[in-house]
Amino acid sequence: MPASSLTPDSRPKVARVVVDVSLDKVFDYAVPSELADRLHVGSQVTVPFGRRDAEGFVVGLAASSAFADLKSVKAVKDDRPLVDPKLMRLAEWMAGYYAAPIEAAVRTVLPGAVRRKGSGFRKQLFAYPTEKAGEEAAQADLRKRAPRQAAALDILLSGSEMLVSDLVRAARVTHATVRGLEASGFLRIEESVLGRDPLAGQTFLRTKPLRLNEEQKAALAKITAGLDRETAGVVLLHGVTGSGKTEVYLQALQHTLDTGRDAIVLVPEIALTPQTVERFRGRFGEGLAVLHSHLSDGERHDEWYRIRNGEARIVVGARSALFAPVKRLGLIVVDEEHEGTYKQEEAPRYHARDMAVMRGHLEGAMVVLGSATPSVESMVNVRRGKYELARLDLRADDRRLPVMRVVDMKHEKYEGRPVLFSNDLVEGIRLRLTRAEQVILFLNRRGYSHNLCCPECGHIPECPDCSVSLTFHKRLGYLRCHLCGHAERVPESCPSCSAKDWKYVGTGTEKIESTICKLFPQARVKRMDSDTMTSKHAYQHVLGSFRKGEIDILIGTQMIAKGLHFPNVTLVGVINADGTLHMPDFRSGERAFQLFTQVAGRAGRGDVAGEVILQTYTPTHPAVQAARRGAYDTFIDQEIEFRRELEYPPFTHMICVHLRGPDERQVEFTAEQLFRELERFVDENNVRLAPPAAAAIAKIQRNFRFQILARADRVSDFTRPYRHVLKHMTLPGKVQVILDVDAVSLF
Ligand code: ADP
Ligand code: ZN
């Protein structure tokens, strides 16, 4: 309940609390008058729950409750609410829209590292030299009396202060030696909080604002106009790769700081590379907080407080950074706004781009959505007049966009057999090697070959727990399931007909790598996919040596498609475009177009013009042709028409109810039952339901999967009856029902 429901002179009598131990329920508690001043929406409280006490959050305040005999709030943890009331409103909105438990929404806006008790600041002991430490006589005396202490003191004096633990290590003394120095008055020891800075030890070159070109100036003006009005608004920044979008963000961020407000920059996790962080750090230095999934709990905790205390006023991070507790939000930038990874695939299944627009709306902030290939959704919002459009059609550095060549693989044969690499690509690589330029080869599939196939009976080994075929990984000699990680040795003979031979079908990154090494034995080749990049350091290491020119050919999956900037890369090869084109999903064309354009953007970022070679069996596919010509406008027009005609998003809301369970018949039966109930309660004028069907991947980790797809004019047209039906239906304990509003992935 918003605070406005209170009469002006009354203090809240009732707190509406979500309790840590319960799901999707808000409980009313009486507010004792002595706590009323300290209790706010967002406060962390202790309340009696059953026979014990529980921790909870206040999600609302009210003057009265529908329930009698309320128990009372016992304690308020902090004077300042842990969750800002504005963020709490966002959480409530999110829970409502995505039909998720309010508790899950609260958890989303408040990181576990902060919520959990016990994860506090790390306290450290620091040694500081005293005045006496500088006196020569005292020093000389110490040298005679206690040479080890003197040596330690020398080290301390070479700087200004030191962690006691560092001093002990550097001077090779014991803690007792340091305590001795303290006892004789040479140093002070104090406890202080050490910020665990995830960027510690890295240095950044400070950069100055560049002089903007006309397009950039116009784009920046649209954003700053909104900032100066201090009203909410959305600008879609559509700029080709290399057009200088980041420079526009940087200057808009500076303007935000200048007007006394704070900002959040979202980038897809995969693009949150040191290179990206460096560009923001280089401009804003210490005033920048970075949030990503590799942070330790302690680091996340410290960054969160640095933001909350206003020490860091710009936050850069992946999806969840949207909920950073900045004080006065002025600007949110969502870079690569078209990225599907902005959708969270667990409850609450929110879309960070859409939530960014909502947060901006609630807090009167500007939102900038940036992309070289804006999503259909955002473009439709521009056409509906909801977003303003700013375009950057030229590369900022006057470099030409790379030339894309499409090679029809149907004509590429060697001795009548299909080949992995077209002649053009092989010659292209050879040329780059002789010129000491670099090459990126992109393939959307890791592993060696896609799968094994018995040449006699056609049997394909499948995962015992999932309904997908296993991928062959040659180096490990293993078959692997890419959904659940199941691994097994390659069977000696076909389990179905006992034939002793296997045929290898399809291609993975591992096979590309070994073939390239055979074709170009002198080249330095590295593969980058989730098999080889198991730690973030491996990733940084490979990118570092690629940048230094220690690698000639980099082979990889999506991981290398995004955001990397390597001036010496002059050729990008897309090995098999078809893997991306023919996914059974209405967004596959859009995704393919975006991906090819992104990948192409990796080429020609330096002085030499870039070239892209795209290998495909369907060269006339509209997404391929549009990517080749860089024809975003034509592509998006067609795509919008297609969505409108077939009633796909954003002309409708696509909502998916997933049902999962170990017993196939039971899952199917429950799906049918749920469907019939939904049919009774939804209004068919504004919701169209499709009967339950097995999901495209019918089984994952021994769970059978069915789904019911709904298309609704407004989300609540579906979620309201849905909540009602679920409340009155008893589900079998082993069947899980998951709701996905505005589903991005339909698998
Ligand atoms: P995008 O984010 O659109 O891909 P970048 O911001 O990475 O583009 O810009 C591409 C290159 O152009 C970078 O090297 C950047 O420093 C440079 N650049 C951007 N704006 C300007 C400008 N106004 N003048 C000169 N160089 C610029
Ligand atoms: Zn599996």
PDB file of N, CA and C in Angstrom, residues 141-208:
ATOM      1  N   ASP A 141      68.523   4.612  18.065  1.00  0.00           N
ATOM      2  CA  ASP A 141      68.409   3.808  19.276  1.00  0.00           C
ATOM      3  C   ASP A 141      67.752   2.457  18.969  1.00  0.00           C
ATOM      4  N   LEU A 142      66.680   2.541  18.177  1.00  0.00           N
ATOM      5  CA  LEU A 142      65.935   1.321  17.839  1.00  0.00           C
ATOM      6  C   LEU A 142      66.812   0.342  17.059  1.00  0.00           C
ATOM      7  N   ARG A 143      67.618   0.921  16.157  1.00  0.00           N
ATOM      8  CA  ARG A 143      68.465   0.087  15.319  1.00  0.00           C
ATOM      9  C   ARG A 143      69.413  -0.756  16.167  1.00  0.00           C
ATOM     10  N   LYS A 144      69.933  -0.111  17.217  1.00  0.00           N
ATOM     11  CA  LYS A 144      70.844  -0.839  18.104  1.00  0.00           C
ATOM     12  C   LYS A 144      70.086  -1.872  18.923  1.00  0.00           C
ATOM     13  N   ARG A 145      68.961  -1.416  19.478  1.00  0.00           N
ATOM     14  CA  ARG A 145      68.214  -2.214  20.449  1.00  0.00           C
ATOM     15  C   ARG A 145      67.458  -3.369  19.770  1.00  0.00           C
ATOM     16  N   ALA A 146      66.759  -3.065  18.671  1.00  0.00           N
ATOM     17  CA  ALA A 146      65.895  -4.078  18.059  1.00  0.00           C
ATOM     18  C   ALA A 146      65.954  -3.959  16.534  1.00  0.00           C
ATOM     19  N   PRO A 147      67.004  -4.560  15.971  1.00  0.00           N
ATOM     20  CA  PRO A 147      67.205  -4.394  14.527  1.00  0.00           C
ATOM     21  C   PRO A 147      66.025  -4.871  13.672  1.00  0.00           C
ATOM     22  N   ARG A 148      65.326  -5.892  14.093  1.00  0.00           N
ATOM     23  CA  ARG A 148      64.191  -6.382  13.275  1.00  0.00           C
ATOM     24  C   ARG A 148      63.069  -5.355  13.260  1.00  0.00           C
ATOM     25  N   GLN A 149      62.826  -4.797  14.447  1.00  0.00           N
ATOM     26  CA  GLN A 149      61.791  -3.759  14.507  1.00  0.00           C
ATOM     27  C   GLN A 149      62.186  -2.576  13.629  1.00  0.00           C
ATOM     28  N   ALA A 150      63.477  -2.234  13.670  1.00  0.00           N
ATOM     29  CA  ALA A 150      63.946  -1.093  12.872  1.00  0.00           C
ATOM     30  C   ALA A 150      63.741  -1.364  11.384  1.00  0.00           C
ATOM     31  N   ALA A 151      64.027  -2.590  10.983  1.00  0.00           N
ATOM     32  CA  ALA A 151      63.870  -2.930   9.568  1.00  0.00           C
ATOM     33  C   ALA A 151      62.408  -2.806   9.152  1.00  0.00           C
ATOM     34  N   ALA A 152      61.523  -3.287  10.034  1.00  0.00           N
ATOM     35  CA  ALA A 152      60.094  -3.195   9.730  1.00  0.00           C
ATOM     36  C   ALA A 152      59.669  -1.730   9.645  1.00  0.00           C
ATOM     37  N   LEU A 153      60.194  -0.919  10.543  1.00  0.00           N
ATOM     38  CA  LEU A 153      59.831   0.499  10.566  1.00  0.00           C
ATOM     39  C   LEU A 153      60.274   1.201   9.280  1.00  0.00           C
ATOM     40  N   ASP A 154      61.473   0.833   8.814  1.00  0.00           N
ATOM     41  CA  ASP A 154      61.957   1.413   7.550  1.00  0.00           C
ATOM     42  C   ASP A 154      60.965   1.162   6.425  1.00  0.00           C
ATOM     43  N   ILE A 155      60.460  -0.062   6.390  1.00  0.00           N
ATOM     44  CA  ILE A 155      59.528  -0.408   5.322  1.00  0.00           C
ATOM     45  C   ILE A 155      58.247   0.404   5.457  1.00  0.00           C
ATOM     46  N   LEU A 156      57.777   0.533   6.700  1.00  0.00           N
ATOM     47  CA  LEU A 156      56.555   1.308   6.919  1.00  0.00           C
ATOM     48  C   LEU A 156      56.753   2.770   6.508  1.00  0.00           C
ATOM     49  N   LEU A 157      57.946   3.283   6.806  1.00  0.00           N
ATOM     50  CA  LEU A 157      58.218   4.700   6.524  1.00  0.00           C
ATOM     51  C   LEU A 157      58.383   4.988   5.032  1.00  0.00           C
ATOM     52  N   SER A 158      58.610   3.938   4.268  1.00  0.00           N
ATOM     53  CA  SER A 158      58.756   4.176   2.826  1.00  0.00           C
ATOM     54  C   SER A 158      57.417   4.541   2.196  1.00  0.00           C
ATOM     55  N   GLY A 159      56.327   4.298   2.931  1.00  0.00           N
ATOM     56  CA  GLY A 159      55.018   4.745   2.449  1.00  0.00           C
ATOM     57  C   GLY A 159      54.360   5.545   3.546  1.00  0.00           C
ATOM     58  N   SER A 160      53.030   5.562   3.566  1.00  0.00           N
ATOM     59  CA  SER A 160      52.387   6.329   4.624  1.00  0.00           C
ATOM     60  C   SER A 160      51.662   5.432   5.611  1.00  0.00           C
ATOM     61  N   GLU A 161      51.054   4.391   5.121  1.00  0.00           N
ATOM     62  CA  GLU A 161      50.339   3.478   6.013  1.00  0.00           C
ATOM     63  C   GLU A 161      50.403   2.118   5.355  1.00  0.00           C
ATOM     64  N   MET A 162      50.180   1.074   6.163  1.00  0.00           N
ATOM     65  CA  MET A 162      50.243  -0.264   5.576  1.00  0.00           C
ATOM     66  C   MET A 162      49.324  -1.188   6.330  1.00  0.00           C
ATOM     67  N   LEU A 163      48.803  -2.179   5.625  1.00  0.00           N
ATOM     68  CA  LEU A 163      48.097  -3.238   6.314  1.00  0.00           C
ATOM     69  C   LEU A 163      49.111  -3.964   7.183  1.00  0.00           C
ATOM     70  N   VAL A 164      48.756  -4.254   8.430  1.00  0.00           N
ATOM     71  CA  VAL A 164      49.678  -4.956   9.307  1.00  0.00           C
ATOM     72  C   VAL A 164      50.129  -6.269   8.667  1.00  0.00           C
ATOM     73  N   SER A 165      49.170  -6.943   8.050  1.00  0.00           N
ATOM     74  CA  SER A 165      49.536  -8.225   7.438  1.00  0.00           C
ATOM     75  C   SER A 165      50.548  -8.043   6.304  1.00  0.00           C
ATOM     76  N   ASP A 166      50.409  -6.948   5.554  1.00  0.00           N
ATOM     77  CA  ASP A 166      51.379  -6.682   4.487  1.00  0.00           C
ATOM     78  C   ASP A 166      52.755  -6.365   5.058  1.00  0.00           C
ATOM     79  N   LEU A 167      52.743  -5.599   6.149  1.00  0.00           N
ATOM     80  CA  LEU A 167      54.002  -5.201   6.765  1.00  0.00           C
ATOM     81  C   LEU A 167      54.757  -6.430   7.279  1.00  0.00           C
ATOM     82  N   VAL A 168      53.998  -7.327   7.911  1.00  0.00           N
ATOM     83  CA  VAL A 168      54.602  -8.549   8.439  1.00  0.00           C
ATOM     84  C   VAL A 168      55.260  -9.340   7.310  1.00  0.00           C
ATOM     85  N   ARG A 169      54.529  -9.401   6.190  1.00  0.00           N
ATOM     86  CA  ARG A 169      55.045 -10.165   5.064  1.00  0.00           C
ATOM     87  C   ARG A 169      56.275  -9.473   4.456  1.00  0.00           C
ATOM     88  N   ALA A 170      56.149  -8.187   4.234  1.00  0.00           N
ATOM     89  CA  ALA A 170      57.231  -7.469   3.552  1.00  0.00           C
ATOM     90  C   ALA A 170      58.515  -7.440   4.385  1.00  0.00           C
ATOM     91  N   ALA A 171      58.373  -7.302   5.710  1.00  0.00           N
ATOM     92  CA  ALA A 171      59.564  -7.185   6.552  1.00  0.00           C
ATOM     93  C   ALA A 171      60.043  -8.544   7.064  1.00  0.00           C
ATOM     94  N   ARG A 172      59.279  -9.571   6.743  1.00  0.00           N
ATOM     95  CA  ARG A 172      59.570 -10.928   7.227  1.00  0.00           C
ATOM     96  C   ARG A 172      59.753 -10.948   8.732  1.00  0.00           C
ATOM     97  N   VAL A 173      58.790 -10.354   9.413  1.00  0.00           N
ATOM     98  CA  VAL A 173      58.818 -10.375  10.879  1.00  0.00           C
ATOM     99  C   VAL A 173      57.515 -10.999  11.366  1.00  0.00           C
ATOM    100  N   THR A 174      57.382 -11.152  12.685  1.00  0.00           N
ATOM    101  CA  THR A 174      56.151 -11.697  13.226  1.00  0.00           C
ATOM    102  C   THR A 174      55.264 -10.540  13.679  1.00  0.00           C
ATOM    103  N   HIS A 175      54.010 -10.893  13.985  1.00  0.00           N
ATOM    104  CA  HIS A 175      53.104  -9.868  14.501  1.00  0.00           C
ATOM    105  C   HIS A 175      53.646  -9.267  15.795  1.00  0.00           C
ATOM    106  N   ALA A 176      54.377 -10.102  16.569  1.00  0.00           N
ATOM    107  CA  ALA A 176      54.913  -9.610  17.843  1.00  0.00           C
ATOM    108  C   ALA A 176      55.873  -8.442  17.612  1.00  0.00           C
ATOM    109  N   THR A 177      56.638  -8.514  16.538  1.00  0.00           N
ATOM    110  CA  THR A 177      57.565  -7.422  16.219  1.00  0.00           C
ATOM    111  C   THR A 177      56.796  -6.119  16.005  1.00  0.00           C
ATOM    112  N   VAL A 178      55.695  -6.226  15.267  1.00  0.00           N
ATOM    113  CA  VAL A 178      54.901  -5.041  14.983  1.00  0.00           C
ATOM    114  C   VAL A 178      54.263  -4.507  16.269  1.00  0.00           C
ATOM    115  N   ARG A 179      53.772  -5.446  17.085  1.00  0.00           N
ATOM    116  CA  ARG A 179      53.204  -5.033  18.381  1.00  0.00           C
ATOM    117  C   ARG A 179      54.271  -4.339  19.231  1.00  0.00           C
ATOM    118  N   GLY A 180      55.504  -4.832  19.123  1.00  0.00           N
ATOM    119  CA  GLY A 180      56.613  -4.218  19.852  1.00  0.00           C
ATOM    120  C   GLY A 180      56.809  -2.763  19.438  1.00  0.00           C
ATOM    121  N   LEU A 181      56.737  -2.524  18.138  1.00  0.00           N
ATOM    122  CA  LEU A 181      56.869  -1.159  17.621  1.00  0.00           C
ATOM    123  C   LEU A 181      55.740  -0.266  18.135  1.00  0.00           C
ATOM    124  N   GLU A 182      54.559  -0.888  18.240  1.00  0.00           N
ATOM    125  CA  GLU A 182      53.415  -0.137  18.743  1.00  0.00           C
ATOM    126  C   GLU A 182      53.646   0.219  20.217  1.00  0.00           C
ATOM    127  N   ALA A 183      54.141  -0.781  20.993  1.00  0.00           N
ATOM    128  CA  ALA A 183      54.356  -0.579  22.433  1.00  0.00           C
ATOM    129  C   ALA A 183      55.376   0.527  22.690  1.00  0.00           C
ATOM    130  N   SER A 184      56.409   0.590  21.828  1.00  0.00           N
ATOM    131  CA  SER A 184      57.413   1.629  22.061  1.00  0.00           C
ATOM    132  C   SER A 184      57.083   2.926  21.326  1.00  0.00           C
ATOM    133  N   GLY A 185      55.880   3.022  20.821  1.00  0.00           N
ATOM    134  CA  GLY A 185      55.386   4.311  20.323  1.00  0.00           C
ATOM    135  C   GLY A 185      55.852   4.689  18.937  1.00  0.00           C
ATOM    136  N   PHE A 186      56.334   3.731  18.142  1.00  0.00           N
ATOM    137  CA  PHE A 186      56.762   4.077  16.782  1.00  0.00           C
ATOM    138  C   PHE A 186      55.603   4.025  15.770  1.00  0.00           C
ATOM    139  N   LEU A 187      54.611   3.230  16.114  1.00  0.00           N
ATOM    140  CA  LEU A 187      53.469   3.188  15.198  1.00  0.00           C
ATOM    141  C   LEU A 187      52.156   3.009  15.948  1.00  0.00           C
ATOM    142  N   ARG A 188      51.101   3.365  15.247  1.00  0.00           N
ATOM    143  CA  ARG A 188      49.744   3.190  15.746  1.00  0.00           C
ATOM    144  C   ARG A 188      49.107   2.071  14.943  1.00  0.00           C
ATOM    145  N   ILE A 189      48.267   1.273  15.603  1.00  0.00           N
ATOM    146  CA  ILE A 189      47.517   0.274  14.838  1.00  0.00           C
ATOM    147  C   ILE A 189      46.046   0.612  14.953  1.00  0.00           C
ATOM    148  N   GLU A 190      45.381   0.706  13.832  1.00  0.00           N
ATOM    149  CA  GLU A 190      43.950   1.013  13.849  1.00  0.00           C
ATOM    150  C   GLU A 190      43.196   0.060  12.941  1.00  0.00           C
ATOM    151  N   GLU A 191      41.949  -0.151  13.357  1.00  0.00           N
ATOM    152  CA  GLU A 191      41.118  -1.018  12.552  1.00  0.00           C
ATOM    153  C   GLU A 191      40.349  -0.140  11.570  1.00  0.00           C
ATOM    154  N   SER A 192      40.375  -0.494  10.311  1.00  0.00           N
ATOM    155  CA  SER A 192      39.457   0.249   9.439  1.00  0.00           C
ATOM    156  C   SER A 192      38.898  -0.657   8.362  1.00  0.00           C
ATOM    157  N   VAL A 193      37.868  -0.142   7.731  1.00  0.00           N
ATOM    158  CA  VAL A 193      37.179  -0.932   6.732  1.00  0.00           C
ATOM    159  C   VAL A 193      37.941  -0.848   5.424  1.00  0.00           C
ATOM    160  N   LEU A 194      38.165  -1.991   4.868  1.00  0.00           N
ATOM    161  CA  LEU A 194      38.872  -2.015   3.604  1.00  0.00           C
ATOM    162  C   LEU A 194      37.862  -2.320   2.511  1.00  0.00           C
ATOM    163  N   GLY A 195      37.714  -1.407   1.597  1.00  0.00           N
ATOM    164  CA  GLY A 195      36.824  -1.683   0.476  1.00  0.00           C
ATOM    165  C   GLY A 195      37.457  -2.747  -0.403  1.00  0.00           C
ATOM    166  N   ARG A 196      36.709  -3.823  -0.656  1.00  0.00           N
ATOM    167  CA  ARG A 196      37.267  -4.839  -1.539  1.00  0.00           C
ATOM    168  C   ARG A 196      37.015  -4.382  -2.959  1.00  0.00           C
ATOM    169  N   ASP A 197      37.969  -3.746  -3.520  1.00  0.00           N
ATOM    170  CA  ASP A 197      37.784  -3.172  -4.838  1.00  0.00           C
ATOM    171  C   ASP A 197      38.090  -4.217  -5.895  1.00  0.00           C
ATOM    172  N   PRO A 198      37.061  -4.620  -6.657  1.00  0.00           N
ATOM    173  CA  PRO A 198      37.307  -5.662  -7.659  1.00  0.00           C
ATOM    174  C   PRO A 198      38.289  -5.223  -8.737  1.00  0.00           C
ATOM    175  N   LEU A 199      38.549  -3.940  -8.838  1.00  0.00           N
ATOM    176  CA  LEU A 199      39.477  -3.475  -9.871  1.00  0.00           C
ATOM    177  C   LEU A 199      40.848  -3.160  -9.287  1.00  0.00           C
ATOM    178  N   ALA A 200      41.055  -3.564  -8.018  1.00  0.00           N
ATOM    179  CA  ALA A 200      42.314  -3.249  -7.365  1.00  0.00           C
ATOM    180  C   ALA A 200      43.482  -3.770  -8.183  1.00  0.00           C
ATOM    181  N   GLY A 201      44.543  -3.043  -8.197  1.00  0.00           N
ATOM    182  CA  GLY A 201      45.735  -3.520  -8.875  1.00  0.00           C
ATOM    183  C   GLY A 201      45.720  -3.240 -10.371  1.00  0.00           C
ATOM    184  N   GLN A 202      44.608  -2.723 -10.890  1.00  0.00           N
ATOM    185  CA  GLN A 202      44.606  -2.397 -12.302  1.00  0.00           C
ATOM    186  C   GLN A 202      44.725  -0.886 -12.428  1.00  0.00           C
ATOM    187  N   THR A 203      45.483  -0.468 -13.406  1.00  0.00           N
ATOM    188  CA  THR A 203      45.579   0.980 -13.586  1.00  0.00           C
ATOM    189  C   THR A 203      44.856   1.365 -14.855  1.00  0.00           C
ATOM    190  N   PHE A 204      44.328   2.552 -14.852  1.00  0.00           N
ATOM    191  CA  PHE A 204      43.551   2.991 -15.990  1.00  0.00           C
ATOM    192  C   PHE A 204      44.066   4.333 -16.467  1.00  0.00           C
ATOM    193  N   LEU A 205      44.205   4.449 -17.758  1.00  0.00           N
ATOM    194  CA  LEU A 205      44.600   5.725 -18.315  1.00  0.00           C
ATOM    195  C   LEU A 205      43.385   6.634 -18.329  1.00  0.00           C
ATOM    196  N   ARG A 206      43.561   7.821 -17.766  1.00  0.00           N
ATOM    197  CA  ARG A 206      42.429   8.746 -17.778  1.00  0.00           C
ATOM    198  C   ARG A 206      42.228   9.264 -19.189  1.00  0.00           C
ATOM    199  N   THR A 207      40.976   9.344 -19.623  1.00  0.00           N
ATOM    200  CA  THR A 207      40.690   9.844 -20.962  1.00  0.00           C
ATOM    201  C   THR A 207      39.898  11.141 -20.852  1.00  0.00           C
ATOM    202  N   LYS A 208      39.995  11.934 -21.898  1.00  0.00           N
ATOM    203  CA  LYS A 208      39.254  13.200 -21.922  1.00  0.00           C
ATOM    204  C   LYS A 208      38.120  13.078 -22.915  1.00  0.00           C
TER     205      LYS A 208
END
